[in-house]
Amino acid sequence: MMQTCPLCASPDTSGYHRDKQRDYLVCGQCSLVFVPAWQHLSAAEEKAVYDLHDNHGADSGYRRFLDRLCTPLRKRLPAPARGLDFGCGPGPTLSLMLEEAGHRMTLYDPFYAPDDAVWQCQYDVITATEVFEHLAQPGAEIERLVAHLHAGGWLGVMTKRVRSREAFATWHYIRDPTHVAFFADATFEWLGQRFGLNVELVDADVVLMQKP
């Protein structure tokens, strides 16, 4: 049974890959590769995996990893910018790094910082580091993020991108059962067209999108 694309809602989806645990479909319109909804973990199972993460602001290695997004953002943001760290997880760190650079950050995470009051504000920057691959409904979530950006604001994303069907078959990224959405370069190009964003593919897993 096929599923419409959870990003663009196109019915033009087909099989892309299958392993012992899950199926992976690809969208013919936006190039998203995704796991069908009926193979997703429950919310409790998903949180149990996240609870095992040990990322925190004092970890210099984790800071170096995040700096690949933080540095290009700092070059583009006026200070002080107002920002939202979307999907901050149990150990928010990028928000801390941006605060150290003079910006004002708010946290949101459906499991660890579920404060819906954040959606009453507009932001100069919204970050989503290692978040997009977890989104069961990426179309609705990304639309919400873009709607809460000021004109001229930035959406900064870190997620590893699909390169080819051959590479996908042996990709470590698909082994994480909480990863259900996999974006390609073409997917971000589609997002730019869909939401009128200027898209910069900064690094292999870093994308900046500006709202005009």
Coordinates of C-alpha atoms in Angstrom, one line a residue:
M1 CA 0.0 0.0 0.0
M2 CA 1.4 3.4 -1.0
Q3 CA 1.1 6.6 0.9
T4 CA 0.8 10.2 -0.3
C5 CA 3.9 12.2 0.4
P6 CA 4.0 13.7 3.9
L7 CA 5.8 16.8 2.6
C8 CA 4.0 17.8 -0.6
A9 CA 0.9 15.6 -0.4
S10 CA 1.6 14.2 -3.9
P11 CA 0.2 10.7 -4.6
D12 CA 3.1 10.1 -7.0
T13 CA 5.1 7.9 -4.6
S14 CA 6.9 4.6 -5.3
G15 CA 9.2 2.1 -3.6
Y16 CA 12.8 3.3 -3.1
H17 CA 14.4 0.8 -0.8
R18 CA 13.5 -1.9 1.7
D19 CA 15.5 -3.4 4.5
K20 CA 14.6 -5.9 7.3
Q21 CA 12.9 -3.3 9.4
R22 CA 11.2 -0.9 7.1
D23 CA 10.1 0.3 3.7
Y24 CA 11.2 3.6 2.1
L25 CA 9.1 5.4 -0.5
V26 CA 10.2 8.3 -2.7
C27 CA 8.1 11.2 -3.9
G28 CA 8.1 11.9 -7.6
Q29 CA 7.3 15.5 -7.1
C30 CA 9.6 16.8 -4.2
S31 CA 12.1 13.8 -4.0
L32 CA 11.5 13.2 -0.3
V33 CA 12.3 9.7 0.8
F34 CA 10.1 8.6 3.7
V35 CA 9.0 5.7 5.8
P36 CA 5.3 5.0 5.6
A37 CA 3.3 6.1 8.6
W38 CA 2.3 2.7 9.8
Q39 CA 6.0 1.8 10.3
H40 CA 6.7 4.7 12.6
L41 CA 7.5 4.2 16.3
S42 CA 4.9 5.2 18.8
A43 CA 5.5 8.5 20.7
A44 CA 6.6 6.6 23.8
E45 CA 9.0 4.4 21.8
E46 CA 10.4 7.5 20.0
K47 CA 11.0 9.4 23.3
A48 CA 12.7 6.3 24.8
V49 CA 15.3 6.6 22.0
Y50 CA 15.8 10.3 22.6
D51 CA 16.2 9.8 26.3
L52 CA 19.4 7.9 25.5
H53 CA 21.0 10.9 23.8
D54 CA 23.8 12.6 25.8
N55 CA 24.3 15.9 24.1
H56 CA 24.8 19.0 26.2
G57 CA 26.3 22.5 26.1
A58 CA 29.6 21.6 27.8
D59 CA 30.5 18.9 25.1
S60 CA 33.2 20.5 23.0
G61 CA 32.8 17.9 20.2
Y62 CA 29.0 18.6 20.0
R63 CA 29.7 22.3 19.9
R64 CA 32.1 21.8 17.0
F65 CA 29.5 19.8 15.1
L66 CA 26.8 22.5 15.7
D67 CA 29.3 25.3 14.8
R68 CA 28.9 24.3 11.1
L69 CA 25.4 25.8 11.3
C70 CA 26.1 28.4 14.0
T71 CA 29.0 30.1 12.2
P72 CA 27.2 30.8 8.9
L73 CA 24.1 31.9 10.8
R74 CA 26.1 34.4 12.9
K75 CA 27.4 35.9 9.8
R76 CA 23.9 36.6 8.5
L77 CA 22.0 37.6 11.6
P78 CA 21.7 41.1 12.9
A79 CA 22.3 41.2 16.7
P80 CA 20.3 40.9 18.7
A81 CA 18.1 38.5 16.7
R82 CA 15.1 36.8 18.2
G83 CA 15.3 33.0 17.6
L84 CA 13.5 29.7 18.1
D85 CA 15.4 26.5 18.6
F86 CA 12.9 24.0 17.2
G87 CA 13.4 20.4 18.4
C88 CA 16.0 21.4 20.9
G89 CA 16.1 18.0 22.6
P90 CA 17.0 17.3 26.2
G91 CA 20.3 19.2 26.1
P92 CA 19.8 22.5 24.2
T93 CA 23.2 23.6 22.9
L94 CA 22.9 25.6 19.6
S95 CA 20.5 28.0 21.4
L96 CA 23.2 28.5 24.0
M97 CA 25.9 29.2 21.4
L98 CA 23.6 31.7 19.7
E99 CA 22.9 33.4 23.0
E100 CA 26.6 33.7 23.6
A101 CA 26.8 35.5 20.3
G102 CA 24.2 38.0 21.6
H103 CA 20.9 36.6 20.3
R104 CA 17.7 35.9 22.3
M105 CA 16.6 32.3 21.9
T106 CA 13.4 30.4 22.8
L107 CA 13.2 26.6 23.0
Y108 CA 10.6 24.3 21.7
D109 CA 10.5 20.5 21.6
P110 CA 7.4 18.3 21.6
F111 CA 8.9 16.0 24.3
Y112 CA 11.3 18.2 26.3
A113 CA 10.0 21.8 25.9
P114 CA 6.4 21.6 24.8
D115 CA 5.4 25.2 25.2
D116 CA 2.9 26.1 22.6
A117 CA 3.2 29.8 23.6
V118 CA 6.2 29.9 21.2
W119 CA 3.8 30.0 18.3
Q120 CA 2.4 33.3 19.4
C121 CA 5.6 35.0 18.3
Q122 CA 7.6 35.8 15.1
Y123 CA 11.3 35.1 14.8
D124 CA 14.3 36.4 13.0
V125 CA 15.8 32.9 13.0
I126 CA 14.5 29.4 13.5
T127 CA 17.0 26.5 13.9
A128 CA 16.2 22.8 13.4
T129 CA 19.4 20.7 14.0
E130 CA 19.0 17.0 13.4
V131 CA 15.2 17.5 13.5
F132 CA 13.8 17.3 9.9
E133 CA 14.6 13.6 9.6
H134 CA 12.3 12.9 12.6
L135 CA 9.3 14.7 11.2
A136 CA 6.3 12.5 10.6
Q137 CA 4.4 15.4 8.9
P138 CA 7.2 17.6 7.5
G139 CA 4.9 19.5 5.2
A140 CA 2.7 20.9 8.0
E141 CA 5.7 21.5 10.4
I142 CA 7.8 23.3 7.8
E143 CA 4.8 25.4 6.8
R144 CA 4.4 26.4 10.4
L145 CA 8.1 27.3 10.8
V146 CA 8.1 29.5 7.7
A147 CA 4.9 31.2 8.8
H148 CA 6.6 32.2 12.1
L149 CA 9.6 33.8 10.4
H150 CA 9.8 37.6 9.9
A151 CA 10.5 38.8 6.4
G152 CA 14.2 38.5 5.9
G153 CA 14.4 35.8 8.6
W154 CA 16.4 32.6 8.3
L155 CA 15.5 28.9 8.8
G156 CA 18.7 27.0 9.6
V157 CA 18.6 23.3 9.1
M158 CA 21.0 20.4 9.8
T159 CA 20.0 17.1 8.3
K160 CA 22.0 14.6 6.2
R161 CA 20.9 14.5 2.6
V162 CA 20.1 11.7 0.3
R163 CA 22.7 11.2 -2.4
S164 CA 21.7 8.2 -4.4
R165 CA 19.7 5.0 -4.2
E166 CA 22.9 3.0 -4.1
A167 CA 24.3 5.0 -1.2
F168 CA 21.0 5.0 0.6
A169 CA 21.0 1.2 0.8
T170 CA 24.1 1.2 3.1
W171 CA 23.5 4.6 4.8
H172 CA 23.9 4.6 8.6
Y173 CA 21.3 7.3 8.8
I174 CA 18.4 5.0 8.0
R175 CA 19.3 2.6 10.8
D176 CA 17.9 5.0 13.4
P177 CA 14.3 4.0 13.9
T178 CA 13.3 7.6 14.7
H179 CA 14.5 8.8 11.3
V180 CA 11.5 8.8 9.0
A181 CA 12.1 11.6 6.4
F182 CA 15.1 12.0 4.2
F183 CA 15.7 15.1 2.2
A184 CA 17.7 15.5 -1.0
D185 CA 19.1 18.6 -2.7
A186 CA 16.1 18.6 -4.9
T187 CA 13.8 18.5 -1.9
F188 CA 15.2 21.7 -0.6
E189 CA 14.9 23.2 -4.0
W190 CA 11.2 22.2 -4.0
L191 CA 10.8 23.8 -0.6
G192 CA 12.4 27.0 -1.9
Q193 CA 9.9 27.1 -4.7
R194 CA 6.9 26.1 -2.6
F195 CA 7.5 28.7 0.2
G196 CA 9.3 31.4 -1.8
L197 CA 12.6 30.9 0.1
N198 CA 16.1 31.6 -1.0
V199 CA 18.0 28.3 -0.4
E200 CA 21.7 28.0 0.3
L201 CA 23.2 24.4 0.5
V202 CA 26.0 25.4 2.8
D203 CA 27.5 22.0 3.6
A204 CA 26.7 18.3 3.2
D205 CA 24.1 18.5 6.0
V206 CA 23.7 22.3 6.5
V207 CA 21.0 24.3 4.7
L208 CA 20.0 28.0 5.1
M209 CA 16.7 29.2 3.8
Q210 CA 15.8 32.9 3.9
K211 CA 12.3 34.3 3.8
P212 CA 12.2 37.3 1.5

